[in-house]
């Protein structure tokens, strides 16, 4: 293809160089941040030679070109546009600025609260277990020694995350705002300092001490901020503003001493005298408003919110809900929001399950069934985006079921001890009221399933598309024979000529998963080529066959290989891991290296990937399936490094 022509056409269709804020690329996509999206003609972009798809995500216009093509088009693109290439961090920052204020605020809340969810989940589970044990012990159901070290320590551990929650929030918020996270933690410590009266004792003891501030202008209550979320976030934001300003104006020789001292003192003083009192009132007003809505007569408010929960997942607004959960737990001891979310999530799963059972289209069945199971576990994106929204009526059925389940939860005042886990396993956070939780799930599943089953009908266009996929060969996901029944890696013709058949082995130990469980639509739809997705058990990425490294990306998250039969492979570790800018990845090969099956290509730190909030699923993609007469893929299941995952016939 003419890379220069493709680059010029892309530039023309996005509104010219003046409309480009930032340009970067990853293993498969040109990532552009556009000043005015209305000037970008997405339909025309999709018709340009080499372009396999176009979509918007995270403030970026992403143009899918595939491996080996994207870098060549990108080089031509920046030359023709007269711009410089952006780093991944610069592109991410530019994309964030292009989003509206509301969506940026929502994303910021997600950046603050998502990293601390594991701590909240652990404490919530343990609190639920301990409360259940206390109930059974007090009512004579079981006999247990409550003075044993296991019981005493478990009780101690169960509320630790909530006791010091403000420190966790402050540390995470400081990282999100770009401040020193340890200074952020100090602000959190100030707000729950033992010298202040514990906020939980005010209801019974009253305010024990006040302090005159601003030269006697007014008095404040010397009460801590246990149970509060918003004041901590605002305080750390102020810390970040002051710290960044001081770094610019304070001489470097004094910066280490002056900046931390002034930042902490000024922020701490303003927090206790202004920010705390004002935003405690604001936070209480918000939580009281939400609680008022959820407790409207006959559960009407919960019915509405349960029905609208899934649409907020589509828009991304759901990232703010952890803050609501944490605030409610702090104020009421439980969150009434999580059962609502559980009902909404499991209802979308039930709607997808109805599609799976009613459809006669094999491709739809193979997509809908695993998606529904994923939603039952609390992960709804495959069901929502892959099935329900695609056919729309199942999505509406899921919303109706979610609303009905939430209605029941509101009527019985169902609350959860923690947050972060919904669906079937959400019952572990509701062990005080397990029967009510089960009934809520039954209602949500039953209503959504019945409505979806009645409304859904197979579409002829989908069946035709499925037939077309089958004609192409391999893309519907045929099973590969057991290894011992398969041919050697490269078979030979009678004349001794190599290249008729080739077997690709798993590049990593783990589990082959259905593409419906892959959260990136580009990979899930096999837009880049025949794809096998593997959930890795470790971070050692090895060569699946003999071949040559055609390109390993600077960030180390992806590598391209050319196999003996001419297969062009892309091994992509994780989803959106290009945004890590190489953190957590160690390259073990270079461009042009000859490799043998089993040679180490990349070492990936799965903990770093998951801690950053990115899925670790690793894609093996044959980007030129049209060069082969047949391509077979492994069925989902456990794989070792020597397990076959793809078979190519030249």
mmCIF file with all atom_site columns, N, CA and C in Angstrom, residues 313-314 348 351-353 355-356 363-372 374-375 379-392 394-395 456 459 462 515-522 524-525:
data_model
loop_
_atom_site.group_PDB
_atom_site.id
_atom_site.type_symbol
_atom_site.label_atom_id
_atom_site.label_alt_id
_atom_site.label_comp_id
_atom_site.label_asym_id
_atom_site.label_entity_id
_atom_site.label_seq_id
_atom_site.pdbx_PDB_ins_code
_atom_site.Cartn_x
_atom_site.Cartn_y
_atom_site.Cartn_z
_atom_site.occupancy
_atom_site.B_iso_or_equiv
_atom_site.pdbx_formal_charge
_atom_site.auth_seq_id
_atom_site.auth_comp_id
_atom_site.auth_asym_id
_atom_site.auth_atom_id
_atom_site.pdbx_PDB_model_num
ATOM 1   N N  . UNK A 1 313 ? -23.038 2.784   33.040 1.00 0.00 ? 313 UNK A N  1
ATOM 2   C CA . UNK A 1 313 ? -21.838 2.005   32.732 1.00 0.00 ? 313 UNK A CA 1
ATOM 3   C C  . UNK A 1 313 ? -21.399 2.288   31.295 1.00 0.00 ? 313 UNK A C  1
ATOM 4   N N  . UNK A 1 314 ? -22.378 2.413   30.397 1.00 0.00 ? 314 UNK A N  1
ATOM 5   C CA . UNK A 1 314 ? -22.077 2.701   28.997 1.00 0.00 ? 314 UNK A CA 1
ATOM 6   C C  . UNK A 1 314 ? -21.369 4.046   28.866 1.00 0.00 ? 314 UNK A C  1
ATOM 7   N N  . UNK A 1 348 ? -28.292 -7.744  33.559 1.00 0.00 ? 348 UNK A N  1
ATOM 8   C CA . UNK A 1 348 ? -27.742 -7.707  32.201 1.00 0.00 ? 348 UNK A CA 1
ATOM 9   C C  . UNK A 1 348 ? -27.219 -9.093  31.807 1.00 0.00 ? 348 UNK A C  1
ATOM 10  N N  . UNK A 1 351 ? -30.240 -11.191 30.853 1.00 0.00 ? 351 UNK A N  1
ATOM 11  C CA . UNK A 1 351 ? -30.745 -10.815 29.528 1.00 0.00 ? 351 UNK A CA 1
ATOM 12  C C  . UNK A 1 351 ? -29.888 -11.447 28.429 1.00 0.00 ? 351 UNK A C  1
ATOM 13  N N  . UNK A 1 352 ? -28.570 -11.454 28.631 1.00 0.00 ? 352 UNK A N  1
ATOM 14  C CA . UNK A 1 352 ? -27.677 -12.086 27.652 1.00 0.00 ? 352 UNK A CA 1
ATOM 15  C C  . UNK A 1 352 ? -27.863 -13.600 27.631 1.00 0.00 ? 352 UNK A C  1
ATOM 16  N N  . UNK A 1 353 ? -28.131 -14.186 28.803 1.00 0.00 ? 353 UNK A N  1
ATOM 17  C CA . UNK A 1 353 ? -28.369 -15.630 28.877 1.00 0.00 ? 353 UNK A CA 1
ATOM 18  C C  . UNK A 1 353 ? -29.620 -16.013 28.081 1.00 0.00 ? 353 UNK A C  1
ATOM 19  N N  . UNK A 1 355 ? -30.714 -14.527 25.462 1.00 0.00 ? 355 UNK A N  1
ATOM 20  C CA . UNK A 1 355 ? -30.312 -14.483 24.052 1.00 0.00 ? 355 UNK A CA 1
ATOM 21  C C  . UNK A 1 355 ? -29.585 -15.768 23.677 1.00 0.00 ? 355 UNK A C  1
ATOM 22  N N  . UNK A 1 356 ? -28.684 -16.205 24.564 1.00 0.00 ? 356 UNK A N  1
ATOM 23  C CA . UNK A 1 356 ? -27.906 -17.418 24.294 1.00 0.00 ? 356 UNK A CA 1
ATOM 24  C C  . UNK A 1 356 ? -28.809 -18.637 24.142 1.00 0.00 ? 356 UNK A C  1
ATOM 25  N N  . UNK A 1 363 ? -23.001 -18.378 16.290 1.00 0.00 ? 363 UNK A N  1
ATOM 26  C CA . UNK A 1 363 ? -22.065 -17.315 16.646 1.00 0.00 ? 363 UNK A CA 1
ATOM 27  C C  . UNK A 1 363 ? -22.624 -16.454 17.773 1.00 0.00 ? 363 UNK A C  1
ATOM 28  N N  . UNK A 1 364 ? -23.917 -16.160 17.705 1.00 0.00 ? 364 UNK A N  1
ATOM 29  C CA . UNK A 1 364 ? -24.554 -15.374 18.765 1.00 0.00 ? 364 UNK A CA 1
ATOM 30  C C  . UNK A 1 364 ? -24.531 -16.150 20.075 1.00 0.00 ? 364 UNK A C  1
ATOM 31  N N  . UNK A 1 365 ? -24.815 -17.450 20.003 1.00 0.00 ? 365 UNK A N  1
ATOM 32  C CA . UNK A 1 365 ? -24.772 -18.278 21.216 1.00 0.00 ? 365 UNK A CA 1
ATOM 33  C C  . UNK A 1 365 ? -23.381 -18.268 21.846 1.00 0.00 ? 365 UNK A C  1
ATOM 34  N N  . UNK A 1 366 ? -22.360 -18.447 21.004 1.00 0.00 ? 366 UNK A N  1
ATOM 35  C CA . UNK A 1 366 ? -20.992 -18.502 21.525 1.00 0.00 ? 366 UNK A CA 1
ATOM 36  C C  . UNK A 1 366 ? -20.559 -17.164 22.111 1.00 0.00 ? 366 UNK A C  1
ATOM 37  N N  . UNK A 1 367 ? -21.195 -16.091 21.688 1.00 0.00 ? 367 UNK A N  1
ATOM 38  C CA . UNK A 1 367 ? -20.887 -14.762 22.214 1.00 0.00 ? 367 UNK A CA 1
ATOM 39  C C  . UNK A 1 367 ? -21.671 -14.492 23.495 1.00 0.00 ? 367 UNK A C  1
ATOM 40  N N  . UNK A 1 368 ? -22.946 -14.854 23.487 1.00 0.00 ? 368 UNK A N  1
ATOM 41  C CA . UNK A 1 368 ? -23.839 -14.471 24.585 1.00 0.00 ? 368 UNK A CA 1
ATOM 42  C C  . UNK A 1 368 ? -23.644 -15.296 25.851 1.00 0.00 ? 368 UNK A C  1
ATOM 43  N N  . UNK A 1 369 ? -23.392 -16.595 25.714 1.00 0.00 ? 369 UNK A N  1
ATOM 44  C CA . UNK A 1 369 ? -23.308 -17.446 26.901 1.00 0.00 ? 369 UNK A CA 1
ATOM 45  C C  . UNK A 1 369 ? -22.140 -17.063 27.821 1.00 0.00 ? 369 UNK A C  1
ATOM 46  N N  . UNK A 1 370 ? -20.909 -17.009 27.327 1.00 0.00 ? 370 UNK A N  1
ATOM 47  C CA . UNK A 1 370 ? -19.826 -16.609 28.237 1.00 0.00 ? 370 UNK A CA 1
ATOM 48  C C  . UNK A 1 370 ? -19.964 -15.172 28.737 1.00 0.00 ? 370 UNK A C  1
ATOM 49  N N  . UNK A 1 371 ? -20.557 -14.300 27.916 1.00 0.00 ? 371 UNK A N  1
ATOM 50  C CA . UNK A 1 371 ? -20.778 -12.919 28.353 1.00 0.00 ? 371 UNK A CA 1
ATOM 51  C C  . UNK A 1 371 ? -21.729 -12.868 29.545 1.00 0.00 ? 371 UNK A C  1
ATOM 52  N N  . UNK A 1 372 ? -22.765 -13.706 29.507 1.00 0.00 ? 372 UNK A N  1
ATOM 53  C CA . UNK A 1 372 ? -23.729 -13.721 30.614 1.00 0.00 ? 372 UNK A CA 1
ATOM 54  C C  . UNK A 1 372 ? -23.072 -14.234 31.886 1.00 0.00 ? 372 UNK A C  1
ATOM 55  N N  . UNK A 1 374 ? -19.963 -13.999 32.696 1.00 0.00 ? 374 UNK A N  1
ATOM 56  C CA . UNK A 1 374 ? -19.085 -12.920 33.168 1.00 0.00 ? 374 UNK A CA 1
ATOM 57  C C  . UNK A 1 374 ? -19.884 -11.883 33.947 1.00 0.00 ? 374 UNK A C  1
ATOM 58  N N  . UNK A 1 375 ? -21.077 -11.539 33.448 1.00 0.00 ? 375 UNK A N  1
ATOM 59  C CA . UNK A 1 375 ? -21.914 -10.547 34.135 1.00 0.00 ? 375 UNK A CA 1
ATOM 60  C C  . UNK A 1 375 ? -22.397 -11.069 35.481 1.00 0.00 ? 375 UNK A C  1
ATOM 61  N N  . UNK A 1 379 ? -18.788 -8.624  36.065 1.00 0.00 ? 379 UNK A N  1
ATOM 62  C CA . UNK A 1 379 ? -18.114 -7.942  34.954 1.00 0.00 ? 379 UNK A CA 1
ATOM 63  C C  . UNK A 1 379 ? -19.087 -7.890  33.789 1.00 0.00 ? 379 UNK A C  1
ATOM 64  N N  . UNK A 1 380 ? -19.678 -6.719  33.560 1.00 0.00 ? 380 UNK A N  1
ATOM 65  C CA . UNK A 1 380 ? -20.801 -6.630  32.626 1.00 0.00 ? 380 UNK A CA 1
ATOM 66  C C  . UNK A 1 380 ? -20.443 -6.151  31.231 1.00 0.00 ? 380 UNK A C  1
ATOM 67  N N  . UNK A 1 381 ? -19.232 -5.605  31.044 1.00 0.00 ? 381 UNK A N  1
ATOM 68  C CA . UNK A 1 381 ? -18.919 -5.012  29.739 1.00 0.00 ? 381 UNK A CA 1
ATOM 69  C C  . UNK A 1 381 ? -19.116 -5.972  28.567 1.00 0.00 ? 381 UNK A C  1
ATOM 70  N N  . UNK A 1 382 ? -18.654 -7.256  28.649 1.00 0.00 ? 382 UNK A N  1
ATOM 71  C CA . UNK A 1 382 ? -18.885 -8.158  27.509 1.00 0.00 ? 382 UNK A CA 1
ATOM 72  C C  . UNK A 1 382 ? -20.366 -8.348  27.192 1.00 0.00 ? 382 UNK A C  1
ATOM 73  N N  . UNK A 1 383 ? -21.186 -8.475  28.227 1.00 0.00 ? 383 UNK A N  1
ATOM 74  C CA . UNK A 1 383 ? -22.624 -8.677  27.998 1.00 0.00 ? 383 UNK A CA 1
ATOM 75  C C  . UNK A 1 383 ? -23.278 -7.411  27.454 1.00 0.00 ? 383 UNK A C  1
ATOM 76  N N  . UNK A 1 384 ? -22.924 -6.263  28.044 1.00 0.00 ? 384 UNK A N  1
ATOM 77  C CA . UNK A 1 384 ? -23.562 -5.010  27.625 1.00 0.00 ? 384 UNK A CA 1
ATOM 78  C C  . UNK A 1 384 ? -23.153 -4.632  26.209 1.00 0.00 ? 384 UNK A C  1
ATOM 79  N N  . UNK A 1 385 ? -21.830 -4.576  25.969 1.00 0.00 ? 385 UNK A N  1
ATOM 80  C CA . UNK A 1 385 ? -21.354 -4.079  24.682 1.00 0.00 ? 385 UNK A CA 1
ATOM 81  C C  . UNK A 1 385 ? -21.366 -5.153  23.596 1.00 0.00 ? 385 UNK A C  1
ATOM 82  N N  . UNK A 1 386 ? -21.132 -6.409  23.979 1.00 0.00 ? 386 UNK A N  1
ATOM 83  C CA . UNK A 1 386 ? -21.045 -7.455  22.972 1.00 0.00 ? 386 UNK A CA 1
ATOM 84  C C  . UNK A 1 386 ? -22.379 -8.029  22.543 1.00 0.00 ? 386 UNK A C  1
ATOM 85  N N  . UNK A 1 387 ? -23.380 -7.983  23.450 1.00 0.00 ? 387 UNK A N  1
ATOM 86  C CA . UNK A 1 387 ? -24.650 -8.654  23.154 1.00 0.00 ? 387 UNK A CA 1
ATOM 87  C C  . UNK A 1 387 ? -25.841 -7.698  23.298 1.00 0.00 ? 387 UNK A C  1
ATOM 88  N N  . UNK A 1 388 ? -26.056 -7.213  24.505 1.00 0.00 ? 388 UNK A N  1
ATOM 89  C CA . UNK A 1 388 ? -27.322 -6.535  24.809 1.00 0.00 ? 388 UNK A CA 1
ATOM 90  C C  . UNK A 1 388 ? -27.506 -5.230  24.048 1.00 0.00 ? 388 UNK A C  1
ATOM 91  N N  . UNK A 1 389 ? -26.481 -4.389  24.030 1.00 0.00 ? 389 UNK A N  1
ATOM 92  C CA . UNK A 1 389 ? -26.607 -3.144  23.266 1.00 0.00 ? 389 UNK A CA 1
ATOM 93  C C  . UNK A 1 389 ? -26.678 -3.409  21.769 1.00 0.00 ? 389 UNK A C  1
ATOM 94  N N  . UNK A 1 390 ? -25.997 -4.453  21.347 1.00 0.00 ? 390 UNK A N  1
ATOM 95  C CA . UNK A 1 390 ? -25.990 -4.802  19.923 1.00 0.00 ? 390 UNK A CA 1
ATOM 96  C C  . UNK A 1 390 ? -27.401 -5.104  19.431 1.00 0.00 ? 390 UNK A C  1
ATOM 97  N N  . UNK A 1 391 ? -28.192 -5.810  20.251 1.00 0.00 ? 391 UNK A N  1
ATOM 98  C CA . UNK A 1 391 ? -29.567 -6.138  19.874 1.00 0.00 ? 391 UNK A CA 1
ATOM 99  C C  . UNK A 1 391 ? -30.587 -5.227  20.558 1.00 0.00 ? 391 UNK A C  1
ATOM 100 N N  . UNK A 1 392 ? -30.137 -4.410  21.471 1.00 0.00 ? 392 UNK A N  1
ATOM 101 C CA . UNK A 1 392 ? -30.865 -3.341  22.165 1.00 0.00 ? 392 UNK A CA 1
ATOM 102 C C  . UNK A 1 392 ? -32.003 -3.831  23.065 1.00 0.00 ? 392 UNK A C  1
ATOM 103 N N  . UNK A 1 394 ? -32.555 -6.736  24.506 1.00 0.00 ? 394 UNK A N  1
ATOM 104 C CA . UNK A 1 394 ? -32.040 -7.376  25.722 1.00 0.00 ? 394 UNK A CA 1
ATOM 105 C C  . UNK A 1 394 ? -31.468 -6.363  26.723 1.00 0.00 ? 394 UNK A C  1
ATOM 106 N N  . UNK A 1 395 ? -30.895 -5.287  26.217 1.00 0.00 ? 395 UNK A N  1
ATOM 107 C CA . UNK A 1 395 ? -30.363 -4.252  27.112 1.00 0.00 ? 395 UNK A CA 1
ATOM 108 C C  . UNK A 1 395 ? -31.493 -3.614  27.922 1.00 0.00 ? 395 UNK A C  1
ATOM 109 N N  . UNK A 1 456 ? -36.419 -10.874 22.311 1.00 0.00 ? 456 UNK A N  1
ATOM 110 C CA . UNK A 1 456 ? -35.310 -11.112 21.378 1.00 0.00 ? 456 UNK A CA 1
ATOM 111 C C  . UNK A 1 456 ? -35.724 -11.987 20.198 1.00 0.00 ? 456 UNK A C  1
ATOM 112 N N  . UNK A 1 459 ? -31.563 -11.960 14.072 1.00 0.00 ? 459 UNK A N  1
ATOM 113 C CA . UNK A 1 459 ? -31.563 -11.076 12.912 1.00 0.00 ? 459 UNK A CA 1
ATOM 114 C C  . UNK A 1 459 ? -30.932 -11.796 11.733 1.00 0.00 ? 459 UNK A C  1
ATOM 115 N N  . UNK A 1 462 ? -27.349 -10.974 10.909 1.00 0.00 ? 462 UNK A N  1
ATOM 116 C CA . UNK A 1 462 ? -26.336 -11.586 11.766 1.00 0.00 ? 462 UNK A CA 1
ATOM 117 C C  . UNK A 1 462 ? -25.997 -12.979 11.254 1.00 0.00 ? 462 UNK A C  1
ATOM 118 N N  . UNK A 1 515 ? -13.246 -14.751 23.267 1.00 0.00 ? 515 UNK A N  1
ATOM 119 C CA . UNK A 1 515 ? -13.020 -13.356 22.896 1.00 0.00 ? 515 UNK A CA 1
ATOM 120 C C  . UNK A 1 515 ? -14.095 -12.442 23.464 1.00 0.00 ? 515 UNK A C  1
ATOM 121 N N  . UNK A 1 516 ? -15.237 -12.998 23.824 1.00 0.00 ? 516 UNK A N  1
ATOM 122 C CA . UNK A 1 516 ? -16.292 -12.184 24.427 1.00 0.00 ? 516 UNK A CA 1
ATOM 123 C C  . UNK A 1 516 ? -15.882 -11.645 25.783 1.00 0.00 ? 516 UNK A C  1
ATOM 124 N N  . UNK A 1 517 ? -14.868 -12.258 26.393 1.00 0.00 ? 517 UNK A N  1
ATOM 125 C CA . UNK A 1 517 ? -14.395 -11.792 27.693 1.00 0.00 ? 517 UNK A CA 1
ATOM 126 C C  . UNK A 1 517 ? -13.284 -10.756 27.566 1.00 0.00 ? 517 UNK A C  1
ATOM 127 N N  . UNK A 1 518 ? -12.923 -10.417 26.336 1.00 0.00 ? 518 UNK A N  1
ATOM 128 C CA . UNK A 1 518 ? -11.895 -9.404  26.096 1.00 0.00 ? 518 UNK A CA 1
ATOM 129 C C  . UNK A 1 518 ? -12.583 -8.049  26.024 1.00 0.00 ? 518 UNK A C  1
ATOM 130 N N  . UNK A 1 519 ? -12.140 -7.109  26.847 1.00 0.00 ? 519 UNK A N  1
ATOM 131 C CA . UNK A 1 519 ? -12.858 -5.837  26.981 1.00 0.00 ? 519 UNK A CA 1
ATOM 132 C C  . UNK A 1 519 ? -12.602 -4.859  25.845 1.00 0.00 ? 519 UNK A C  1
ATOM 133 N N  . UNK A 1 520 ? -11.607 -5.122  24.998 1.00 0.00 ? 520 UNK A N  1
ATOM 134 C CA . UNK A 1 520 ? -11.305 -4.237  23.877 1.00 0.00 ? 520 UNK A CA 1
ATOM 135 C C  . UNK A 1 520 ? -11.987 -4.772  22.625 1.00 0.00 ? 520 UNK A C  1
ATOM 136 N N  . UNK A 1 521 ? -12.880 -3.966  22.039 1.00 0.00 ? 521 UNK A N  1
ATOM 137 C CA . UNK A 1 521 ? -13.677 -4.414  20.904 1.00 0.00 ? 521 UNK A CA 1
ATOM 138 C C  . UNK A 1 521 ? -12.811 -4.719  19.685 1.00 0.00 ? 521 UNK A C  1
ATOM 139 N N  . UNK A 1 522 ? -11.681 -4.010  19.539 1.00 0.00 ? 522 UNK A N  1
ATOM 140 C CA . UNK A 1 522 ? -10.799 -4.261  18.399 1.00 0.00 ? 522 UNK A CA 1
ATOM 141 C C  . UNK A 1 522 ? -10.286 -5.690  18.417 1.00 0.00 ? 522 UNK A C  1
ATOM 142 N N  . UNK A 1 524 ? -11.603 -8.179  20.425 1.00 0.00 ? 524 UNK A N  1
ATOM 143 C CA . UNK A 1 524 ? -12.728 -9.102  20.568 1.00 0.00 ? 524 UNK A CA 1
ATOM 144 C C  . UNK A 1 524 ? -13.391 -9.405  19.228 1.00 0.00 ? 524 UNK A C  1
ATOM 145 N N  . UNK A 1 525 ? -13.414 -8.431  18.329 1.00 0.00 ? 525 UNK A N  1
ATOM 146 C CA . UNK A 1 525 ? -14.066 -8.619  17.031 1.00 0.00 ? 525 UNK A CA 1
ATOM 147 C C  . UNK A 1 525 ? -13.101 -9.152  15.970 1.00 0.00 ? 525 UNK A C  1
#
